[in-house]
Short mmCIF file of N, CA, C and O in Angstrom, two decimals:
data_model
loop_
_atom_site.label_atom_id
_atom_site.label_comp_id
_atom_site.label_asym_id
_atom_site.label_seq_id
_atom_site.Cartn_x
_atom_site.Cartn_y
_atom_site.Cartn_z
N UNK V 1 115.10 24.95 152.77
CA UNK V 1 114.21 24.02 153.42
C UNK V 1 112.76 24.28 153.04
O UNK V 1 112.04 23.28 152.90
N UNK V 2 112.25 25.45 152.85
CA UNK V 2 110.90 25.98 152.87
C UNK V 2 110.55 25.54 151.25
O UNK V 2 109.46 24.98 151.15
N UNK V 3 111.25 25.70 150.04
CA UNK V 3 111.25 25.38 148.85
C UNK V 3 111.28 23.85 148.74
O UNK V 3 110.55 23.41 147.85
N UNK V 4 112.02 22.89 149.50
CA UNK V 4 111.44 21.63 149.58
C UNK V 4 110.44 20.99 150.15
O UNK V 4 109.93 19.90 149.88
N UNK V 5 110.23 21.72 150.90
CA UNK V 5 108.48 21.74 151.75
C UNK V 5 107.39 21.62 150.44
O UNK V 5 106.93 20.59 149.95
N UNK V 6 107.15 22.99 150.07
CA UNK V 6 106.44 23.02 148.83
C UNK V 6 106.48 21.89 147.85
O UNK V 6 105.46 21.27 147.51
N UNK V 7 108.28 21.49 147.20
CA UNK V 7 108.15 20.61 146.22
C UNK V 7 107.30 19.53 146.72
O UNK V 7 106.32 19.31 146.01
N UNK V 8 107.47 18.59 148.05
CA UNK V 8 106.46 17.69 148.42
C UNK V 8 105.39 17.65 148.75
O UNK V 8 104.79 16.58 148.76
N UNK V 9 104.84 18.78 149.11
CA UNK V 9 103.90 19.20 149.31
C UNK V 9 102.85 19.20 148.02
O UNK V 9 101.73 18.68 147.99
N UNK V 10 103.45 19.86 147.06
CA UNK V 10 102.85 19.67 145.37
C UNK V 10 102.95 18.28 144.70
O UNK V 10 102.01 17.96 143.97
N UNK V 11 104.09 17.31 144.88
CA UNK V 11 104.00 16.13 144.29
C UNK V 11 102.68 15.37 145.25
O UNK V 11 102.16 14.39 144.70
N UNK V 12 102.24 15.67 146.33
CA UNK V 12 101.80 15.03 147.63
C UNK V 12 100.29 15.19 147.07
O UNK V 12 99.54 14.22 147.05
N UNK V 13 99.86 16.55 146.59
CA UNK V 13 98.63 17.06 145.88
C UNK V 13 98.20 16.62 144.58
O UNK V 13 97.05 16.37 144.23
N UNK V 14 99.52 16.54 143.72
CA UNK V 14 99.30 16.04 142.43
C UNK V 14 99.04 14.36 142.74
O UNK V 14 98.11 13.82 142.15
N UNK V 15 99.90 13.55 143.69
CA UNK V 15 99.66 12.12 143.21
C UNK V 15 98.00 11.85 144.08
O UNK V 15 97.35 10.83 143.85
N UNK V 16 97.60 12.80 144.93
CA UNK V 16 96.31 12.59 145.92
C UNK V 16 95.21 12.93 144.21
O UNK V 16 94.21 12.25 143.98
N UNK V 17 95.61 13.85 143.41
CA UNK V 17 94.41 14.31 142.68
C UNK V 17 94.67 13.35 141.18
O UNK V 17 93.81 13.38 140.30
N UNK V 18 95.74 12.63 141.04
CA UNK V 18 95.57 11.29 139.97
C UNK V 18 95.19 9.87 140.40
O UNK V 18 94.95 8.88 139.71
N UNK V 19 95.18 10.03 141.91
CA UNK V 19 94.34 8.54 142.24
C UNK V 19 93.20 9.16 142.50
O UNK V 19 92.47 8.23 142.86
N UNK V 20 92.50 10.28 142.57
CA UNK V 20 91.11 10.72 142.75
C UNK V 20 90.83 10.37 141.10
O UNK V 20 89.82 9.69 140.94
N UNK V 21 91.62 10.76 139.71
CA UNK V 21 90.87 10.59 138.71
C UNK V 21 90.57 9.61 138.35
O UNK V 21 89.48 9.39 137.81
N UNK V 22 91.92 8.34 138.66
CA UNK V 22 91.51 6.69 138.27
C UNK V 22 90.66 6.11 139.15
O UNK V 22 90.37 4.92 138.94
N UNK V 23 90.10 6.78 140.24
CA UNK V 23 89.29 6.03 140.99
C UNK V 23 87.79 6.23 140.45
O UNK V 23 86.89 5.42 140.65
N UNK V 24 87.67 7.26 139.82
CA UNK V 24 86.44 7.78 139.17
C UNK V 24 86.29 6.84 138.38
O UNK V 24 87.33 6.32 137.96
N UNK V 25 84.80 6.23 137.82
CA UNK V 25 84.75 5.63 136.88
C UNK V 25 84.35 6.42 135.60
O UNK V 25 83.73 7.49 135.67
N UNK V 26 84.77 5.79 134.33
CA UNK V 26 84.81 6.71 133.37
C UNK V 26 83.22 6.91 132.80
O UNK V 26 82.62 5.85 133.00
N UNK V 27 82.42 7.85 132.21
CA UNK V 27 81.44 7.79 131.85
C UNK V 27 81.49 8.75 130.58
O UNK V 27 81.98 9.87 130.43
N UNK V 28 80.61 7.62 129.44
CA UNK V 28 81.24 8.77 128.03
C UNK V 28 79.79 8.05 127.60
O UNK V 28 79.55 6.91 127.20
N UNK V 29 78.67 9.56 127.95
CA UNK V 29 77.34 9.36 126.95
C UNK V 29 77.45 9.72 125.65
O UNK V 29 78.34 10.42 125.17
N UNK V 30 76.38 9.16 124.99
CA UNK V 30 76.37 9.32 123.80
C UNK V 30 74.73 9.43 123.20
O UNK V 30 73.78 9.03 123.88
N UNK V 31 74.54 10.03 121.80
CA UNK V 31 73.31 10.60 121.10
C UNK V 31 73.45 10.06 119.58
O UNK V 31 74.30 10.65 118.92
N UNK V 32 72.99 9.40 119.17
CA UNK V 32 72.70 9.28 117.27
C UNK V 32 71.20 9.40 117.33
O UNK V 32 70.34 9.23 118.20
N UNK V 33 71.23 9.78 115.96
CA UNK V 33 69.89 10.72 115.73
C UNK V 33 70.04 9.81 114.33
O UNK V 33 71.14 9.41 113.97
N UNK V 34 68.65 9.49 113.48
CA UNK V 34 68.85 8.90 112.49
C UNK V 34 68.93 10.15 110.95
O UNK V 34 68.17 11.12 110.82
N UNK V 35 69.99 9.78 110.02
CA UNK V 35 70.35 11.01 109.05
C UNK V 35 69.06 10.82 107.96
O UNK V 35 68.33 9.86 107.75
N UNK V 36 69.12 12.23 107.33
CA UNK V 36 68.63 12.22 106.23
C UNK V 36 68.60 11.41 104.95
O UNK V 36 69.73 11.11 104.58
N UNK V 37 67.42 10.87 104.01
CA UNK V 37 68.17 10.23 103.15
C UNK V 37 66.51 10.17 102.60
O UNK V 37 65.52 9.89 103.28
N UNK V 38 66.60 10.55 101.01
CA UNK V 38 65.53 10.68 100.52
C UNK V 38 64.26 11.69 100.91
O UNK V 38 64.21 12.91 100.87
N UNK V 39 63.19 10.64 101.34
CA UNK V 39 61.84 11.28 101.76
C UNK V 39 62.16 11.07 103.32
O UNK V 39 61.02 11.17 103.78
N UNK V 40 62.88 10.88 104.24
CA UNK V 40 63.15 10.66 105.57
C UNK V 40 63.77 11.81 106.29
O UNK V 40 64.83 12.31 105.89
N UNK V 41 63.26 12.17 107.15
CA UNK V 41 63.80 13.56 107.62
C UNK V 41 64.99 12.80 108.90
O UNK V 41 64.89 11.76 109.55
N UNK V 42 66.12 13.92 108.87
CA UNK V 42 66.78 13.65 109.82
C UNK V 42 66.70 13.76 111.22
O UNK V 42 66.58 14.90 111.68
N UNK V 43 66.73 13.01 111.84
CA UNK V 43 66.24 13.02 113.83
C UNK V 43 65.22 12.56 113.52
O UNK V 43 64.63 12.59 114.60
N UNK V 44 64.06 11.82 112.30
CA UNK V 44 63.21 10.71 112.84
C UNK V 44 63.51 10.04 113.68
O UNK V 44 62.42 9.52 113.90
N UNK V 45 64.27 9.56 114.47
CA UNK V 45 64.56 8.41 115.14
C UNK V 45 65.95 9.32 115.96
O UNK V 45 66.70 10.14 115.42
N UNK V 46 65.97 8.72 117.82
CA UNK V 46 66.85 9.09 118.06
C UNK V 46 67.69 8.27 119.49
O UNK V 46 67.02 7.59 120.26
N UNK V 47 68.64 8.38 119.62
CA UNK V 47 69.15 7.08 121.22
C UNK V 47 69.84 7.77 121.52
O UNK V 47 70.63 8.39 120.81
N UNK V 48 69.65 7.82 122.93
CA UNK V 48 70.39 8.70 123.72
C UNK V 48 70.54 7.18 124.93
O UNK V 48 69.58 6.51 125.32
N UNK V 49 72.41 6.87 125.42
CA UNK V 49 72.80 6.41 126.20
C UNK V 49 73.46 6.99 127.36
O UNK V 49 74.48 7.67 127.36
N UNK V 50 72.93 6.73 128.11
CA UNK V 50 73.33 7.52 129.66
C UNK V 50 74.46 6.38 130.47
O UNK V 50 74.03 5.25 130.71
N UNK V 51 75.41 6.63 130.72
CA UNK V 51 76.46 5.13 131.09
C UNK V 51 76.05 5.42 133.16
O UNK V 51 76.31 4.57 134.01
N UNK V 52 75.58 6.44 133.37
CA UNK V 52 75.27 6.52 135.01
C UNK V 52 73.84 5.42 134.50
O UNK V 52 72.76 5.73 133.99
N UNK V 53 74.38 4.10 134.87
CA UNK V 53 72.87 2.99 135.66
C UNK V 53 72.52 2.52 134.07
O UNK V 53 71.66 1.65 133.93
N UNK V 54 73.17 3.08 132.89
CA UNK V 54 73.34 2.27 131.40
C UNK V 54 71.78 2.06 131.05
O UNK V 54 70.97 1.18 130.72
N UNK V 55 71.88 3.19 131.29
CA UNK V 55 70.06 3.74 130.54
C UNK V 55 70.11 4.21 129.38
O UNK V 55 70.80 5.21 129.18
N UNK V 56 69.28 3.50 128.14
CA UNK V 56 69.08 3.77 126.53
C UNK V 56 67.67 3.92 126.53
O UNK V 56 66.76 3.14 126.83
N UNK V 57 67.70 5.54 125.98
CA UNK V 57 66.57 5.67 125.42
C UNK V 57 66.42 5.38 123.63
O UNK V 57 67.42 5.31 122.92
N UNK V 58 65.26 5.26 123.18
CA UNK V 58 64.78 4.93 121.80
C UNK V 58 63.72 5.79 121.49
O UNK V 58 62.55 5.55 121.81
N UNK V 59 64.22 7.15 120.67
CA UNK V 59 62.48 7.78 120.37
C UNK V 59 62.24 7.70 119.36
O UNK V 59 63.23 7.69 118.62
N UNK V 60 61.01 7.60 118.74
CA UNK V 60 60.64 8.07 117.48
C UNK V 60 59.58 8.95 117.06
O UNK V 60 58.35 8.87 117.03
N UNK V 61 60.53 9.89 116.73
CA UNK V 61 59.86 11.66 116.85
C UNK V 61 58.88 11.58 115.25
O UNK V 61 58.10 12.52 115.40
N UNK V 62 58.68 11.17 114.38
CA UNK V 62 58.03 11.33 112.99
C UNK V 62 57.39 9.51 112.84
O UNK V 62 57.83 8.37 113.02
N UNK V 63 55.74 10.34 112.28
CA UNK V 63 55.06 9.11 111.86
C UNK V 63 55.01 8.98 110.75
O UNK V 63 54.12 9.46 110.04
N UNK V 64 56.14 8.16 110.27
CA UNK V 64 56.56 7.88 108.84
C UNK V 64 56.53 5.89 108.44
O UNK V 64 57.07 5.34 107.48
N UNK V 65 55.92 5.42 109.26
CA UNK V 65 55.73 4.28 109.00
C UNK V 65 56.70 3.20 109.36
O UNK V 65 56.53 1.98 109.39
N UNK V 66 58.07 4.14 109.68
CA UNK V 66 58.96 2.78 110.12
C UNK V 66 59.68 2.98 111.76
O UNK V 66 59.51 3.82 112.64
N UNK V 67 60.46 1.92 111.65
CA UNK V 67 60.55 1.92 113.20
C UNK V 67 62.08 2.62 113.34
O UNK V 67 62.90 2.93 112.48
N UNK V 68 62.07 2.71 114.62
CA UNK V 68 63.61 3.28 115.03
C UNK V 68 64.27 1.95 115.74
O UNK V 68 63.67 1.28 116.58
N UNK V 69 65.59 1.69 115.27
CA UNK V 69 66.44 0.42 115.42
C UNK V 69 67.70 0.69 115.89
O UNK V 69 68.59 1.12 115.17
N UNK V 70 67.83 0.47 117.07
CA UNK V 70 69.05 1.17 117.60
C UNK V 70 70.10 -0.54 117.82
O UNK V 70 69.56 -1.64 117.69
N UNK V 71 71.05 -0.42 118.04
CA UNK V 71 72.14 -1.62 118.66
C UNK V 71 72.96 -0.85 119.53
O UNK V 71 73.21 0.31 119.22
N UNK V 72 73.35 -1.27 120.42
CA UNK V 72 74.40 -1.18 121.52
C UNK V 72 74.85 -2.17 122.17
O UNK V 72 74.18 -2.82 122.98
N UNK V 73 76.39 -2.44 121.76
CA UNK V 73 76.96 -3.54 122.65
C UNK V 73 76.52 -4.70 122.05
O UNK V 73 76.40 -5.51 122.96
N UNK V 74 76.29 -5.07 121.29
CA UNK V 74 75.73 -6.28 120.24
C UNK V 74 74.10 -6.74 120.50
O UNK V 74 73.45 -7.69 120.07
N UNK V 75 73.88 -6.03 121.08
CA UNK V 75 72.41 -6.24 121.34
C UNK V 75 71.43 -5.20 120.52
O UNK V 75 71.98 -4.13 120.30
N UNK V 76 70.31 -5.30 120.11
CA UNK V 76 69.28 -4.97 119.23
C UNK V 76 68.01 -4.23 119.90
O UNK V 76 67.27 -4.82 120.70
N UNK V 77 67.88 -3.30 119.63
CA UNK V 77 66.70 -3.05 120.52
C UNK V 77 65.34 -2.40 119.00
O UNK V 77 65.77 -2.43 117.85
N UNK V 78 64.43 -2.10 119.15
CA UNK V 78 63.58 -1.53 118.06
C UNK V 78 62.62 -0.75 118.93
O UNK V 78 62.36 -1.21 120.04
N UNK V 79 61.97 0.54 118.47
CA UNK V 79 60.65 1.10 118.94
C UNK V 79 60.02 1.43 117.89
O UNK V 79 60.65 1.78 116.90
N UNK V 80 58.41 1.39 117.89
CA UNK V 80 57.76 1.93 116.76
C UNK V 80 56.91 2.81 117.07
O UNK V 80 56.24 2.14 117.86
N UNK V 81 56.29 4.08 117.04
CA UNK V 81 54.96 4.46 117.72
C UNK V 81 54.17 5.11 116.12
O UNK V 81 54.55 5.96 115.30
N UNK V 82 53.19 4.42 116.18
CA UNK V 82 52.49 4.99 114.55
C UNK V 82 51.84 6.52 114.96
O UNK V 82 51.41 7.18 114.01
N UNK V 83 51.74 7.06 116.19
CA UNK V 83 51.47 7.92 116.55
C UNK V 83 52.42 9.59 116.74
O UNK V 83 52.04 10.75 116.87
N UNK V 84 53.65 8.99 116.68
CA UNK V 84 54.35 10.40 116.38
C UNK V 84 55.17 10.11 117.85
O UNK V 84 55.06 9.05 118.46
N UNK V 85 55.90 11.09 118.24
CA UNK V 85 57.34 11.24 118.92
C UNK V 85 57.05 10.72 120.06
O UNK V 85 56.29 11.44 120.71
N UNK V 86 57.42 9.47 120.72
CA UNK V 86 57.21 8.85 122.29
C UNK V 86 58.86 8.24 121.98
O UNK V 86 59.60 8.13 120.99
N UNK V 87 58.93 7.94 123.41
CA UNK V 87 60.00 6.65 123.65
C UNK V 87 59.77 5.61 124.50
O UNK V 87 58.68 5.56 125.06
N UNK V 88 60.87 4.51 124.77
CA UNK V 88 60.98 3.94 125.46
C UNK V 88 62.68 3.77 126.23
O UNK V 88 63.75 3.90 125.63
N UNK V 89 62.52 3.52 127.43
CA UNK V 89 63.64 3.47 128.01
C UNK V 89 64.27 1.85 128.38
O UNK V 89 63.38 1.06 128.68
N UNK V 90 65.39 1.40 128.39
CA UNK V 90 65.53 0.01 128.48
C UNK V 90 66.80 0.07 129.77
O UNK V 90 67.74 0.72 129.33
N UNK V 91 66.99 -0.30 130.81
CA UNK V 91 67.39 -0.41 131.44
C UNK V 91 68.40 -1.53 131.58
O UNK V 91 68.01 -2.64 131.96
N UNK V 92 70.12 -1.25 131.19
CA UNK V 92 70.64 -2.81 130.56
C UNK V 92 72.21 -3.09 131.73
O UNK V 92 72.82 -2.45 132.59
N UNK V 93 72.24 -3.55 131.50
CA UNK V 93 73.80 -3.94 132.49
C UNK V 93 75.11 -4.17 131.73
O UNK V 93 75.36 -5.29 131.28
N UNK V 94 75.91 -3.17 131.57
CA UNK V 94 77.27 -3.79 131.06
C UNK V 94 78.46 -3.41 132.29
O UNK V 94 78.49 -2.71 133.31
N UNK V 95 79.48 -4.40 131.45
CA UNK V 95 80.38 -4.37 132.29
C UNK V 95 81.24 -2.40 132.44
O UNK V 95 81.53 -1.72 131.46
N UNK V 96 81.48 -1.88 134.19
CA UNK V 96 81.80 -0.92 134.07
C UNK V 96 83.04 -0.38 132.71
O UNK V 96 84.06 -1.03 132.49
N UNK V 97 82.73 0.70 132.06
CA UNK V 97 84.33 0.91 131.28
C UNK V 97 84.61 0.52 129.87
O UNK V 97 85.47 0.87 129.06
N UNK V 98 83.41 -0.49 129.83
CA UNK V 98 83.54 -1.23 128.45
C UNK V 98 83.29 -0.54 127.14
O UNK V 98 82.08 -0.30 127.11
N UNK V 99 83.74 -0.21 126.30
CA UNK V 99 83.47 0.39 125.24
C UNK V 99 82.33 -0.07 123.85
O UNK V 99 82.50 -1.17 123.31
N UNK V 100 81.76 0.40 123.61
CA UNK V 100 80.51 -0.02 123.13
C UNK V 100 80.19 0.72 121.85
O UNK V 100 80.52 1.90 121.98
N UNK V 101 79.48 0.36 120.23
CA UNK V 101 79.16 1.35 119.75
C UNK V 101 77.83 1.16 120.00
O UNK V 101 77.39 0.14 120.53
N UNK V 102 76.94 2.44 119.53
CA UNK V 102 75.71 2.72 119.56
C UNK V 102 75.50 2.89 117.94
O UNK V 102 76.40 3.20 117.16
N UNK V 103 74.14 2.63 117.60
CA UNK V 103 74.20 2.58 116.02
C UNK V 103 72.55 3.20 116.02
O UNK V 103 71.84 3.06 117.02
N UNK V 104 72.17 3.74 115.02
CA UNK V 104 70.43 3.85 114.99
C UNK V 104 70.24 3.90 113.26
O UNK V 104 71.10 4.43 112.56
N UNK V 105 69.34 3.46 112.85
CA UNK V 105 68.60 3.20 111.79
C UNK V 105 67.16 3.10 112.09
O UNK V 105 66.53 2.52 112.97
N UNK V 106 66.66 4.19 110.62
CA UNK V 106 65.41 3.72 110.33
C UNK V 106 64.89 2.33 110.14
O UNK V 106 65.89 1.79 109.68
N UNK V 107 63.96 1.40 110.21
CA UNK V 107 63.28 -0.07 109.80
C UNK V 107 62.39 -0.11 109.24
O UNK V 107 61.44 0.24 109.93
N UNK V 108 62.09 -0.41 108.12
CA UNK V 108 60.52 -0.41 107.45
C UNK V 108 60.48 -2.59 107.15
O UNK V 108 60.87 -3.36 106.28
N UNK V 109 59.73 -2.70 108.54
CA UNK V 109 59.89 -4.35 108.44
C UNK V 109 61.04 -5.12 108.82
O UNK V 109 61.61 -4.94 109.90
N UNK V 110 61.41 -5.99 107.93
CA UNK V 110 63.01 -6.57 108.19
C UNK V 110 63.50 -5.64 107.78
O UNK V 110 63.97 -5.17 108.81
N UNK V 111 63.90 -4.59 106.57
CA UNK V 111 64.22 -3.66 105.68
C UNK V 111 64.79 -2.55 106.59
O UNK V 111 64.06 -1.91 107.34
N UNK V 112 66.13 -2.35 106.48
CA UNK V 112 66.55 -1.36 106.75
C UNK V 112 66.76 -0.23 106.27
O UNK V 112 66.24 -0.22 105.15
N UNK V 113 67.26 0.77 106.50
CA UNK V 113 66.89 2.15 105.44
C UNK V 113 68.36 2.88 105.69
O UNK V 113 68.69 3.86 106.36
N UNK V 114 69.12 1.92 104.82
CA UNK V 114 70.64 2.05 105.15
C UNK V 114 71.04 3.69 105.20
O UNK V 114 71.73 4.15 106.11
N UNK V 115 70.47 4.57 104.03
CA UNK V 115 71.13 5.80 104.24
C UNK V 115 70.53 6.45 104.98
O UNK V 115 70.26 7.61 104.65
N UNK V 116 69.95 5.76 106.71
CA UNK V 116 69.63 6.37 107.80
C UNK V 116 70.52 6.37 109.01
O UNK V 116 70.62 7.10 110.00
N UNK V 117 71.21 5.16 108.52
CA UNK V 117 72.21 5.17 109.40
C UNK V 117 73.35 6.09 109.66
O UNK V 117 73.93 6.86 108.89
N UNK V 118 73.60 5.71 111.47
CA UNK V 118 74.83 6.20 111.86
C UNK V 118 75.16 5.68 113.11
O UNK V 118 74.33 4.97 113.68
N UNK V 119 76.30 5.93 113.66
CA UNK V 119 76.80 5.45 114.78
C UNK V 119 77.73 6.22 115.25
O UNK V 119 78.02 7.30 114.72
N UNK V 120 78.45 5.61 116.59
CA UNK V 120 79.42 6.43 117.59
C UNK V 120 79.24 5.39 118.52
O UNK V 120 78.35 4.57 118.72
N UNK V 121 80.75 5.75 119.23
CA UNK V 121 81.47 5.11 120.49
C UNK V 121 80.99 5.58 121.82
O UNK V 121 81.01 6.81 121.86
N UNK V 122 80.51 4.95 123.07
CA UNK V 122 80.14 5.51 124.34
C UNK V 122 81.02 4.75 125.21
O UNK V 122 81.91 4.13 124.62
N UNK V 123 80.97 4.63 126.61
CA UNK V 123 81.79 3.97 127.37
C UNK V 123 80.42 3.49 128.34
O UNK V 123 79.56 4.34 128.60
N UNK V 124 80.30 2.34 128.76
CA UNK V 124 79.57 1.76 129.58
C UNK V 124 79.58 2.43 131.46
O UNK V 124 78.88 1.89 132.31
#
């Protein structure tokens, strides 16, 4: 009797602590930094997405003349500071869970600075 106590007792704990995990919502931040390539140093440019309240930052750490160009979720964002490493923060709304890439590139104008690129997957 005492050994079936336990068994329900443990299935009773395990199914209480897998509806505690699906009830959680999922949160998967993410960081691209823009790569090396030529005369461009790597981490000129950097986005950091926070999925608590889907806060994107945009910095651009080197005054090299072009801008930092991030996308997330099909949307476009750009920062420029001719002054050296500031950011800006953008405050955006997606749907909870949704999977999203994040992308960052250097910009010199329309001109992108393809071998700056990179990207990665976050969760909204």
């Amino acid at each position: 009797m005492a050994k079936r106590k336990r068994t329900v007792i443990g299935v009773l704990a395990s199914s209480a602590l897998l509806a505690l995990t699906f009830a959680s919502p999922a949160h998967a931040d993410g960081t691209v930094r823009t790569l090396k390539w030529g005369e461009y140093k790597a981490g000129a440019g950097r986005a950091i997405f926070k999925s608590n309240g889907d806060r994107l930052t945009v910095i651009d750490y080197v005054d090299d003349g072009r801008s930092v160009s991030v996308s997330l979720g099909g949307k476009d964002f750009s920062y420029y500071d001719p002054d050296g490493p500031s950011g800006r923060e953008f405050n955006l709304d997606f749907p909870e869970g949704k999977k999203l890439t994040l992308g960052i590139c250097l910009k010199h104008g329309d001109h992108y600075e393809d071998g700056t690129c990179t990207r990665t997957t976050v969760r909204a």
